[in-house]
Every structure is written in structure tokens, then in C-alpha cells.
PDB file of N, CA and C in Angstrom:
ATOM      1  N   MET T   9       7.966  42.585  15.371  1.00  0.00           N
ATOM      2  CA  MET T   9       7.671  41.715  16.134  1.00  0.00           C
ATOM      3  C   MET T   9       8.604  40.181  16.457  1.00  0.00           C
ATOM      4  N   ASN T  10       8.594  39.919  17.287  1.00  0.00           N
ATOM      5  CA  ASN T  10       9.649  38.789  17.884  1.00  0.00           C
ATOM      6  C   ASN T  10       9.065  37.607  18.139  1.00  0.00           C
ATOM      7  N   TYR T  11       8.945  36.551  17.167  1.00  0.00           N
ATOM      8  CA  TYR T  11       8.479  35.369  17.371  1.00  0.00           C
ATOM      9  C   TYR T  11       9.234  34.572  17.607  1.00  0.00           C
ATOM     10  N   GLN T  12       8.753  33.252  18.358  1.00  0.00           N
ATOM     11  CA  GLN T  12       9.497  32.480  18.730  1.00  0.00           C
ATOM     12  C   GLN T  12       9.089  31.362  17.972  1.00  0.00           C
ATOM     13  N   THR T  13      10.115  30.155  17.340  1.00  0.00           N
ATOM     14  CA  THR T  13       9.650  28.857  16.680  1.00  0.00           C
ATOM     15  C   THR T  13      10.262  27.647  17.388  1.00  0.00           C
ATOM     16  N   ILE T  14       9.425  26.697  16.892  1.00  0.00           N
ATOM     17  CA  ILE T  14       9.613  25.290  17.528  1.00  0.00           C
ATOM     18  C   ILE T  14      10.027  24.673  16.370  1.00  0.00           C
ATOM     19  N   SER T  15      11.603  23.897  16.453  1.00  0.00           N
ATOM     20  CA  SER T  15      12.190  23.764  15.754  1.00  0.00           C
ATOM     21  C   SER T  15      11.923  21.978  16.394  1.00  0.00           C
ATOM     22  N   VAL T  16      11.563  20.801  15.408  1.00  0.00           N
ATOM     23  CA  VAL T  16      11.233  19.828  15.277  1.00  0.00           C
ATOM     24  C   VAL T  16      12.128  18.700  14.179  1.00  0.00           C
ATOM     25  N   ASP T  17      12.708  17.743  14.588  1.00  0.00           N
ATOM     26  CA  ASP T  17      13.449  16.777  13.893  1.00  0.00           C
ATOM     27  C   ASP T  17      12.817  15.469  13.464  1.00  0.00           C
ATOM     28  N   PHE T  18      12.609  15.230  12.433  1.00  0.00           N
ATOM     29  CA  PHE T  18      11.875  14.164  12.424  1.00  0.00           C
ATOM     30  C   PHE T  18      13.248  13.247  11.451  1.00  0.00           C
ATOM     31  N   PRO T  19      13.254  11.962  12.576  1.00  0.00           N
ATOM     32  CA  PRO T  19      14.306  10.913  11.609  1.00  0.00           C
ATOM     33  C   PRO T  19      14.182  10.294  10.135  1.00  0.00           C
ATOM     34  N   TYR T  20      15.346   9.918   9.644  1.00  0.00           N
ATOM     35  CA  TYR T  20      15.298   9.987   8.489  1.00  0.00           C
ATOM     36  C   TYR T  20      14.416   8.993   7.964  1.00  0.00           C
ATOM     37  N   ASP T  21      13.905   7.581   8.627  1.00  0.00           N
ATOM     38  CA  ASP T  21      13.478   6.373   7.997  1.00  0.00           C
ATOM     39  C   ASP T  21      12.263   7.021   7.995  1.00  0.00           C
ATOM     40  N   ILE T  22      11.846   7.802   9.185  1.00  0.00           N
ATOM     41  CA  ILE T  22       9.967   8.677   8.462  1.00  0.00           C
ATOM     42  C   ILE T  22      10.338   9.389   7.286  1.00  0.00           C
ATOM     43  N   LEU T  23      11.162  10.312   7.125  1.00  0.00           N
ATOM     44  CA  LEU T  23      11.576  10.708   5.700  1.00  0.00           C
ATOM     45  C   LEU T  23      11.544   9.655   4.952  1.00  0.00           C
ATOM     46  N   LEU T  24      12.300   9.246   4.929  1.00  0.00           N
ATOM     47  CA  LEU T  24      12.079   7.836   3.765  1.00  0.00           C
ATOM     48  C   LEU T  24      10.692   7.270   3.264  1.00  0.00           C
ATOM     49  N   ALA T  25      10.464   6.941   3.899  1.00  0.00           N
ATOM     50  CA  ALA T  25       9.125   6.096   4.570  1.00  0.00           C
ATOM     51  C   ALA T  25       7.906   7.092   3.597  1.00  0.00           C
ATOM     52  N   LEU T  26       7.806   8.481   3.909  1.00  0.00           N
ATOM     53  CA  LEU T  26       7.239   9.205   3.325  1.00  0.00           C
ATOM     54  C   LEU T  26       7.551   9.801   1.864  1.00  0.00           C
ATOM     55  N   ASN T  27       9.050   9.550   1.695  1.00  0.00           N
ATOM     56  CA  ASN T  27       9.284  10.152   0.796  1.00  0.00           C
ATOM     57  C   ASN T  27       9.262  11.694   0.494  1.00  0.00           C
ATOM     58  N   GLU T  28       9.196  11.980   1.032  1.00  0.00           N
ATOM     59  CA  GLU T  28       9.642  13.582   1.618  1.00  0.00           C
ATOM     60  C   GLU T  28      10.543  14.611   2.552  1.00  0.00           C
ATOM     61  N   SER T  29      11.085  15.506   1.849  1.00  0.00           N
ATOM     62  CA  SER T  29      12.558  16.017   2.279  1.00  0.00           C
ATOM     63  C   SER T  29      11.842  16.526   3.998  1.00  0.00           C
ATOM     64  N   GLU T  30      12.689  16.678   4.552  1.00  0.00           N
ATOM     65  CA  GLU T  30      12.326  16.935   5.835  1.00  0.00           C
ATOM     66  C   GLU T  30      11.631  18.403   5.800  1.00  0.00           C
ATOM     67  N   ASN T  31      12.125  19.432   5.060  1.00  0.00           N
ATOM     68  CA  ASN T  31      11.143  20.959   4.595  1.00  0.00           C
ATOM     69  C   ASN T  31      10.359  20.860   4.173  1.00  0.00           C
ATOM     70  N   ASP T  32       9.853  19.876   3.630  1.00  0.00           N
ATOM     71  CA  ASP T  32       8.072  19.918   2.772  1.00  0.00           C
ATOM     72  C   ASP T  32       7.428  19.079   3.420  1.00  0.00           C
ATOM     73  N   LEU T  33       7.565  18.120   4.625  1.00  0.00           N
ATOM     74  CA  LEU T  33       6.844  17.417   5.867  1.00  0.00           C
ATOM     75  C   LEU T  33       6.452  18.720   6.313  1.00  0.00           C
ATOM     76  N   LYS T  34       7.750  19.491   7.178  1.00  0.00           N
ATOM     77  CA  LYS T  34       7.495  21.027   8.028  1.00  0.00           C
ATOM     78  C   LYS T  34       6.319  21.677   7.260  1.00  0.00           C
ATOM     79  N   LYS T  35       6.632  21.813   6.464  1.00  0.00           N
ATOM     80  CA  LYS T  35       5.327  22.755   5.762  1.00  0.00           C
ATOM     81  C   LYS T  35       4.178  22.331   5.308  1.00  0.00           C
ATOM     82  N   ARG T  36       4.069  20.665   5.167  1.00  0.00           N
ATOM     83  CA  ARG T  36       2.956  20.311   4.801  1.00  0.00           C
ATOM     84  C   ARG T  36       2.521  20.050   6.533  1.00  0.00           C
ATOM     85  N   ILE T  37       2.702  19.980   7.422  1.00  0.00           N
ATOM     86  CA  ILE T  37       2.244  19.419   8.863  1.00  0.00           C
ATOM     87  C   ILE T  37       1.692  21.094   9.360  1.00  0.00           C
ATOM     88  N   LYS T  38       2.414  22.425   8.867  1.00  0.00           N
ATOM     89  CA  LYS T  38       2.030  23.467   9.621  1.00  0.00           C
ATOM     90  C   LYS T  38       0.776  23.637   8.512  1.00  0.00           C
ATOM     91  N   ILE T  39       0.407  23.175   7.595  1.00  0.00           N
ATOM     92  CA  ILE T  39      -0.796  23.684   6.609  1.00  0.00           C
ATOM     93  C   ILE T  39      -1.511  22.791   7.433  1.00  0.00           C
ATOM     94  N   MET T  40      -1.330  21.908   7.443  1.00  0.00           N
ATOM     95  CA  MET T  40      -2.655  20.617   8.341  1.00  0.00           C
ATOM     96  C   MET T  40      -2.862  21.221   9.333  1.00  0.00           C
ATOM     97  N   LEU T  41      -2.005  21.554  10.285  1.00  0.00           N
ATOM     98  CA  LEU T  41      -2.369  21.915  11.947  1.00  0.00           C
ATOM     99  C   LEU T  41      -3.329  23.520  11.639  1.00  0.00           C
ATOM    100  N   ALA T  42      -2.777  24.436  10.724  1.00  0.00           N
ATOM    101  CA  ALA T  42      -3.563  25.760  10.529  1.00  0.00           C
ATOM    102  C   ALA T  42      -4.583  25.576   9.649  1.00  0.00           C
ATOM    103  N   ILE T  43      -4.917  24.003   9.172  1.00  0.00           N
ATOM    104  CA  ILE T  43      -6.354  23.833   9.030  1.00  0.00           C
ATOM    105  C   ILE T  43      -7.285  23.400  10.144  1.00  0.00           C
ATOM    106  N   GLN T  44      -6.757  22.936  11.016  1.00  0.00           N
ATOM    107  CA  GLN T  44      -7.237  21.767  11.648  1.00  0.00           C
ATOM    108  C   GLN T  44      -7.668  23.056  13.188  1.00  0.00           C
ATOM    109  N   LEU T  45      -6.743  24.132  13.269  1.00  0.00           N
ATOM    110  CA  LEU T  45      -6.788  24.995  13.816  1.00  0.00           C
ATOM    111  C   LEU T  45      -7.901  26.127  13.585  1.00  0.00           C
ATOM    112  N   TYR T  46      -8.203  25.968  12.461  1.00  0.00           N
ATOM    113  CA  TYR T  46      -9.259  27.127  11.640  1.00  0.00           C
ATOM    114  C   TYR T  46     -10.537  26.289  12.399  1.00  0.00           C
ATOM    115  N   LYS T  47     -10.259  25.190  11.613  1.00  0.00           N
ATOM    116  CA  LYS T  47     -12.130  24.386  12.130  1.00  0.00           C
ATOM    117  C   LYS T  47     -12.016  24.266  12.670  1.00  0.00           C
ATOM    118  N   ILE T  48     -11.530  23.966  14.003  1.00  0.00           N
ATOM    119  CA  ILE T  48     -11.991  24.071  15.422  1.00  0.00           C
ATOM    120  C   ILE T  48     -12.215  24.918  15.786  1.00  0.00           C
ATOM    121  N   GLN T  49     -11.736  26.136  14.945  1.00  0.00           N
ATOM    122  CA  GLN T  49     -12.418  27.525  15.444  1.00  0.00           C
ATOM    123  C   GLN T  49     -11.332  28.445  16.351  1.00  0.00           C
ATOM    124  N   LYS T  50     -10.046  27.855  16.767  1.00  0.00           N
ATOM    125  CA  LYS T  50      -9.104  28.441  17.759  1.00  0.00           C
ATOM    126  C   LYS T  50      -8.508  29.586  16.795  1.00  0.00           C
ATOM    127  N   LEU T  51      -8.547  29.590  15.576  1.00  0.00           N
ATOM    128  CA  LEU T  51      -7.829  30.391  15.348  1.00  0.00           C
ATOM    129  C   LEU T  51      -8.585  31.372  14.017  1.00  0.00           C
ATOM    130  N   THR T  52      -8.514  32.269  13.738  1.00  0.00           N
ATOM    131  CA  THR T  52      -9.070  32.947  12.804  1.00  0.00           C
ATOM    132  C   THR T  52      -8.595  32.860  11.254  1.00  0.00           C
ATOM    133  N   ILE T  53      -9.275  33.050  10.098  1.00  0.00           N
ATOM    134  CA  ILE T  53      -8.614  32.405   9.100  1.00  0.00           C
ATOM    135  C   ILE T  53      -7.375  33.625   8.784  1.00  0.00           C
ATOM    136  N   GLY T  54      -7.383  34.416   9.028  1.00  0.00           N
ATOM    137  CA  GLY T  54      -5.864  35.454   8.283  1.00  0.00           C
ATOM    138  C   GLY T  54      -4.574  34.844   9.920  1.00  0.00           C
ATOM    139  N   LYS T  55      -4.903  34.581  11.130  1.00  0.00           N
ATOM    140  CA  LYS T  55      -3.915  33.982  11.752  1.00  0.00           C
ATOM    141  C   LYS T  55      -3.990  32.202  11.063  1.00  0.00           C
ATOM    142  N   ALA T  56      -4.665  31.633  11.100  1.00  0.00           N
ATOM    143  CA  ALA T  56      -4.750  30.278  10.244  1.00  0.00           C
ATOM    144  C   ALA T  56      -3.462  30.053   8.776  1.00  0.00           C
ATOM    145  N   ALA T  57      -3.777  31.342   8.244  1.00  0.00           N
ATOM    146  CA  ALA T  57      -3.239  31.632   7.246  1.00  0.00           C
ATOM    147  C   ALA T  57      -1.764  31.763   7.622  1.00  0.00           C
ATOM    148  N   GLN T  58      -1.415  32.684   8.127  1.00  0.00           N
ATOM    149  CA  GLN T  58      -0.103  33.302   8.838  1.00  0.00           C
ATOM    150  C   GLN T  58       0.473  31.818   9.173  1.00  0.00           C
ATOM    151  N   LEU T  59      -0.243  31.006  10.047  1.00  0.00           N
ATOM    152  CA  LEU T  59       0.519  29.849  11.041  1.00  0.00           C
ATOM    153  C   LEU T  59       0.891  29.070   9.647  1.00  0.00           C
ATOM    154  N   SER T  60       0.322  28.924   8.644  1.00  0.00           N
ATOM    155  CA  SER T  60       0.617  27.982   7.606  1.00  0.00           C
ATOM    156  C   SER T  60       1.658  28.190   6.570  1.00  0.00           C
ATOM    157  N   GLY T  61       2.018  29.915   6.613  1.00  0.00           N
ATOM    158  CA  GLY T  61       2.645  30.319   5.819  1.00  0.00           C
ATOM    159  C   GLY T  61       2.427  30.232   4.631  1.00  0.00           C
ATOM    160  N   LEU T  62       1.241  30.444   4.015  1.00  0.00           N
ATOM    161  CA  LEU T  62       0.676  30.878   3.030  1.00  0.00           C
ATOM    162  C   LEU T  62       0.248  31.924   2.975  1.00  0.00           C
ATOM    163  N   SER T  63      -0.488  32.805   1.553  1.00  0.00           N
ATOM    164  CA  SER T  63      -1.069  33.670   1.315  1.00  0.00           C
ATOM    165  C   SER T  63      -2.895  33.763   1.937  1.00  0.00           C
ATOM    166  N   ARG T  64      -3.364  34.690   2.089  1.00  0.00           N
ATOM    167  CA  ARG T  64      -4.912  34.078   2.727  1.00  0.00           C
ATOM    168  C   ARG T  64      -5.734  33.104   1.648  1.00  0.00           C
ATOM    169  N   LEU T  65      -5.393  33.885   0.080  1.00  0.00           N
ATOM    170  CA  LEU T  65      -5.670  33.797  -0.720  1.00  0.00           C
ATOM    171  C   LEU T  65      -5.702  31.661  -1.166  1.00  0.00           C
ATOM    172  N   GLU T  66      -4.159  31.128  -0.804  1.00  0.00           N
ATOM    173  CA  GLU T  66      -3.461  30.265  -1.030  1.00  0.00           C
ATOM    174  C   GLU T  66      -3.986  29.673   0.070  1.00  0.00           C
ATOM    175  N   PHE T  67      -4.469  30.050   1.318  1.00  0.00           N
ATOM    176  CA  PHE T  67      -4.996  29.422   2.473  1.00  0.00           C
ATOM    177  C   PHE T  67      -6.347  28.853   2.176  1.00  0.00           C
ATOM    178  N   GLU T  68      -7.190  30.162   1.914  1.00  0.00           N
ATOM    179  CA  GLU T  68      -8.747  29.578   1.166  1.00  0.00           C
ATOM    180  C   GLU T  68      -8.771  28.144   0.228  1.00  0.00           C
ATOM    181  N   THR T  69      -7.868  28.224  -0.513  1.00  0.00           N
ATOM    182  CA  THR T  69      -7.633  27.140  -1.301  1.00  0.00           C
ATOM    183  C   THR T  69      -7.475  25.565  -0.981  1.00  0.00           C
ATOM    184  N   GLU T  70      -6.446  25.953   0.124  1.00  0.00           N
ATOM    185  CA  GLU T  70      -6.399  24.813   1.049  1.00  0.00           C
ATOM    186  C   GLU T  70      -7.561  24.535   1.378  1.00  0.00           C
ATOM    187  N   LEU T  71      -8.615  25.123   2.366  1.00  0.00           N
ATOM    188  CA  LEU T  71      -9.463  24.984   2.664  1.00  0.00           C
ATOM    189  C   LEU T  71     -10.405  24.503   1.687  1.00  0.00           C
ATOM    190  N   SER T  72     -10.602  25.015   0.518  1.00  0.00           N
ATOM    191  CA  SER T  72     -11.541  24.624   0.117  1.00  0.00           C
ATOM    192  C   SER T  72     -11.005  22.841  -0.868  1.00  0.00           C
ATOM    193  N   LYS T  73      -9.805  22.776  -0.669  1.00  0.00           N
ATOM    194  CA  LYS T  73      -9.477  21.272  -1.276  1.00  0.00           C
ATOM    195  C   LYS T  73      -9.801  19.969  -0.197  1.00  0.00           C
ATOM    196  N   ASN T  74      -9.950  20.867   1.451  1.00  0.00           N
ATOM    197  CA  ASN T  74     -10.313  20.167   2.281  1.00  0.00           C
ATOM    198  C   ASN T  74     -11.645  19.987   2.695  1.00  0.00           C
ATOM    199  N   LYS T  75     -12.740  20.776   1.656  1.00  0.00           N
ATOM    200  CA  LYS T  75     -13.558  20.866   1.383  1.00  0.00           C
ATOM    201  C   LYS T  75     -14.179  21.669   3.329  1.00  0.00           C
ATOM    202  N   ILE T  76     -13.591  23.080   3.305  1.00  0.00           N
ATOM    203  CA  ILE T  76     -13.658  22.946   4.775  1.00  0.00           C
ATOM    204  C   ILE T  76     -13.946  24.452   3.780  1.00  0.00           C
ATOM    205  N   SER T  77     -15.251  25.129   4.842  1.00  0.00           N
ATOM    206  CA  SER T  77     -15.985  26.416   4.500  1.00  0.00           C
ATOM    207  C   SER T  77     -15.111  27.255   5.226  1.00  0.00           C
ATOM    208  N   ILE T  78     -15.357  28.450   4.129  1.00  0.00           N
ATOM    209  CA  ILE T  78     -14.823  29.512   5.039  1.00  0.00           C
ATOM    210  C   ILE T  78     -15.260  30.554   5.527  1.00  0.00           C
ATOM    211  N   SER T  79     -16.365  29.937   5.776  1.00  0.00           N
ATOM    212  CA  SER T  79     -17.818  31.351   6.612  1.00  0.00           C
ATOM    213  C   SER T  79     -18.428  30.090   7.225  1.00  0.00           C
ATOM    214  N   SER T  80     -18.332  30.742   8.648  1.00  0.00           N
ATOM    215  CA  SER T  80     -19.536  29.928   9.667  1.00  0.00           C
ATOM    216  C   SER T  80     -20.225  30.354   9.485  1.00  0.00           C
ATOM    217  N   LEU T  81     -21.174  31.350   8.633  1.00  0.00           N
ATOM    218  CA  LEU T  81     -22.418  31.263   8.609  1.00  0.00           C
ATOM    219  C   LEU T  81     -23.209  29.885   8.474  1.00  0.00           C
ATOM    220  N   THR T  82     -24.651  30.432   8.850  1.00  0.00           N
ATOM    221  CA  THR T  82     -25.644  28.842   8.829  1.00  0.00           C
ATOM    222  C   THR T  82     -26.678  29.609   7.317  1.00  0.00           C
ATOM    223  N   GLU T  83     -27.399  28.750   6.884  1.00  0.00           N
ATOM    224  CA  GLU T  83     -28.518  28.960   6.664  1.00  0.00           C
ATOM    225  C   GLU T  83     -29.514  29.819   7.141  1.00  0.00           C
ATOM    226  N   LYS T  84     -29.479  29.579   8.428  1.00  0.00           N
ATOM    227  CA  LYS T  84     -30.381  30.400   8.992  1.00  0.00           C
ATOM    228  C   LYS T  84     -30.042  31.532   9.516  1.00  0.00           C
ATOM    229  N   ASP T  85     -28.887  32.046   9.739  1.00  0.00           N
ATOM    230  CA  ASP T  85     -28.010  33.270  10.017  1.00  0.00           C
ATOM    231  C   ASP T  85     -28.652  33.966   8.299  1.00  0.00           C
ATOM    232  N   VAL T  86     -28.159  33.298   7.142  1.00  0.00           N
ATOM    233  CA  VAL T  86     -28.162  33.674   5.808  1.00  0.00           C
ATOM    234  C   VAL T  86     -29.540  34.362   5.585  1.00  0.00           C
ATOM    235  N   LEU T  87     -30.925  33.778   6.298  1.00  0.00           N
ATOM    236  CA  LEU T  87     -32.006  33.734   5.926  1.00  0.00           C
ATOM    237  C   LEU T  87     -32.203  34.736   6.303  1.00  0.00           C
ATOM    238  N   LYS T  88     -32.289  34.758   7.934  1.00  0.00           N
ATOM    239  CA  LYS T  88     -32.425  36.181   8.899  1.00  0.00           C
ATOM    240  C   LYS T  88     -31.793  37.610   8.348  1.00  0.00           C
ATOM    241  N   ASP T  89     -30.733  37.378   7.725  1.00  0.00           N
ATOM    242  CA  ASP T  89     -30.074  38.544   7.389  1.00  0.00           C
ATOM    243  C   ASP T  89     -31.320  39.296   5.855  1.00  0.00           C
ATOM    244  N   ILE T  90     -31.213  38.252   5.284  1.00  0.00           N
ATOM    245  CA  ILE T  90     -32.662  38.701   3.998  1.00  0.00           C
ATOM    246  C   ILE T  90     -33.363  39.204   4.425  1.00  0.00           C
ATOM    247  N   GLU T  91     -34.397  38.421   5.995  1.00  0.00           N
ATOM    248  CA  GLU T  91     -35.376  39.334   6.478  1.00  0.00           C
ATOM    249  C   GLU T  91     -35.363  40.684   7.012  1.00  0.00           C
ATOM    250  N   LYS T  92     -33.505  41.018   7.452  1.00  0.00           N
ATOM    251  CA  LYS T  92     -33.222  42.058   7.816  1.00  0.00           C
ATOM    252  C   LYS T  92     -33.613  43.299   6.822  1.00  0.00           C
ATOM    253  N   LEU T  93     -33.354  42.644   5.617  1.00  0.00           N
ATOM    254  CA  LEU T  93     -33.312  43.557   4.482  1.00  0.00           C
ATOM    255  C   LEU T  93     -34.350  44.155   3.868  1.00  0.00           C
ATOM    256  N   LYS T  94     -35.376  43.276   4.010  1.00  0.00           N
ATOM    257  CA  LYS T  94     -36.488  43.788   3.488  1.00  0.00           C
ATOM    258  C   LYS T  94     -37.389  44.890   4.015  1.00  0.00           C
TER     259      LYS T  94
END
């Protein structure tokens, strides 16, 4: 597949203020963006993991750390499924 990438450069003083390398900041921003896009249901968990640069398991761990559910099922959905199984 042919992917296009976007390059972003950060001012040096911002990197100093954050005490982070540019690569580390870009990685963190990609993860935060992927989490947010997943949270607002713009990306599936698989696509969000791909955007973040993490494996699906690693991305799910990040979601857990941020107290974001990996399932969109509600309690009502689960109870309805239980009734169907009876």
C-alpha cells in the first residue's frame, strides 16, 4: 500500500519545555490522536491502533490506562443478548 505521511516540526523551545525529543513527542501525539478518534468513533480499534503505531494489544492497554472501554456495548445490549440465549 502507498501511504502518504504528514511531517510536523516543533519549535525547539517547545521540545525543551516538554523535556522530550521530537520523535517522542510525535509518537505521543499519534497515540493521543488515535485514542481520541477511537473515542469519538471516527476510527475502529484496529485502525486507531494502526494510526498510533502500536499493536492492537498495546493500543488496548493505552485505552485501559485512559479508562476508555474497548467495547461499545451497553448494559442494556448485554442483557438483551442474555435474553436471546435463554
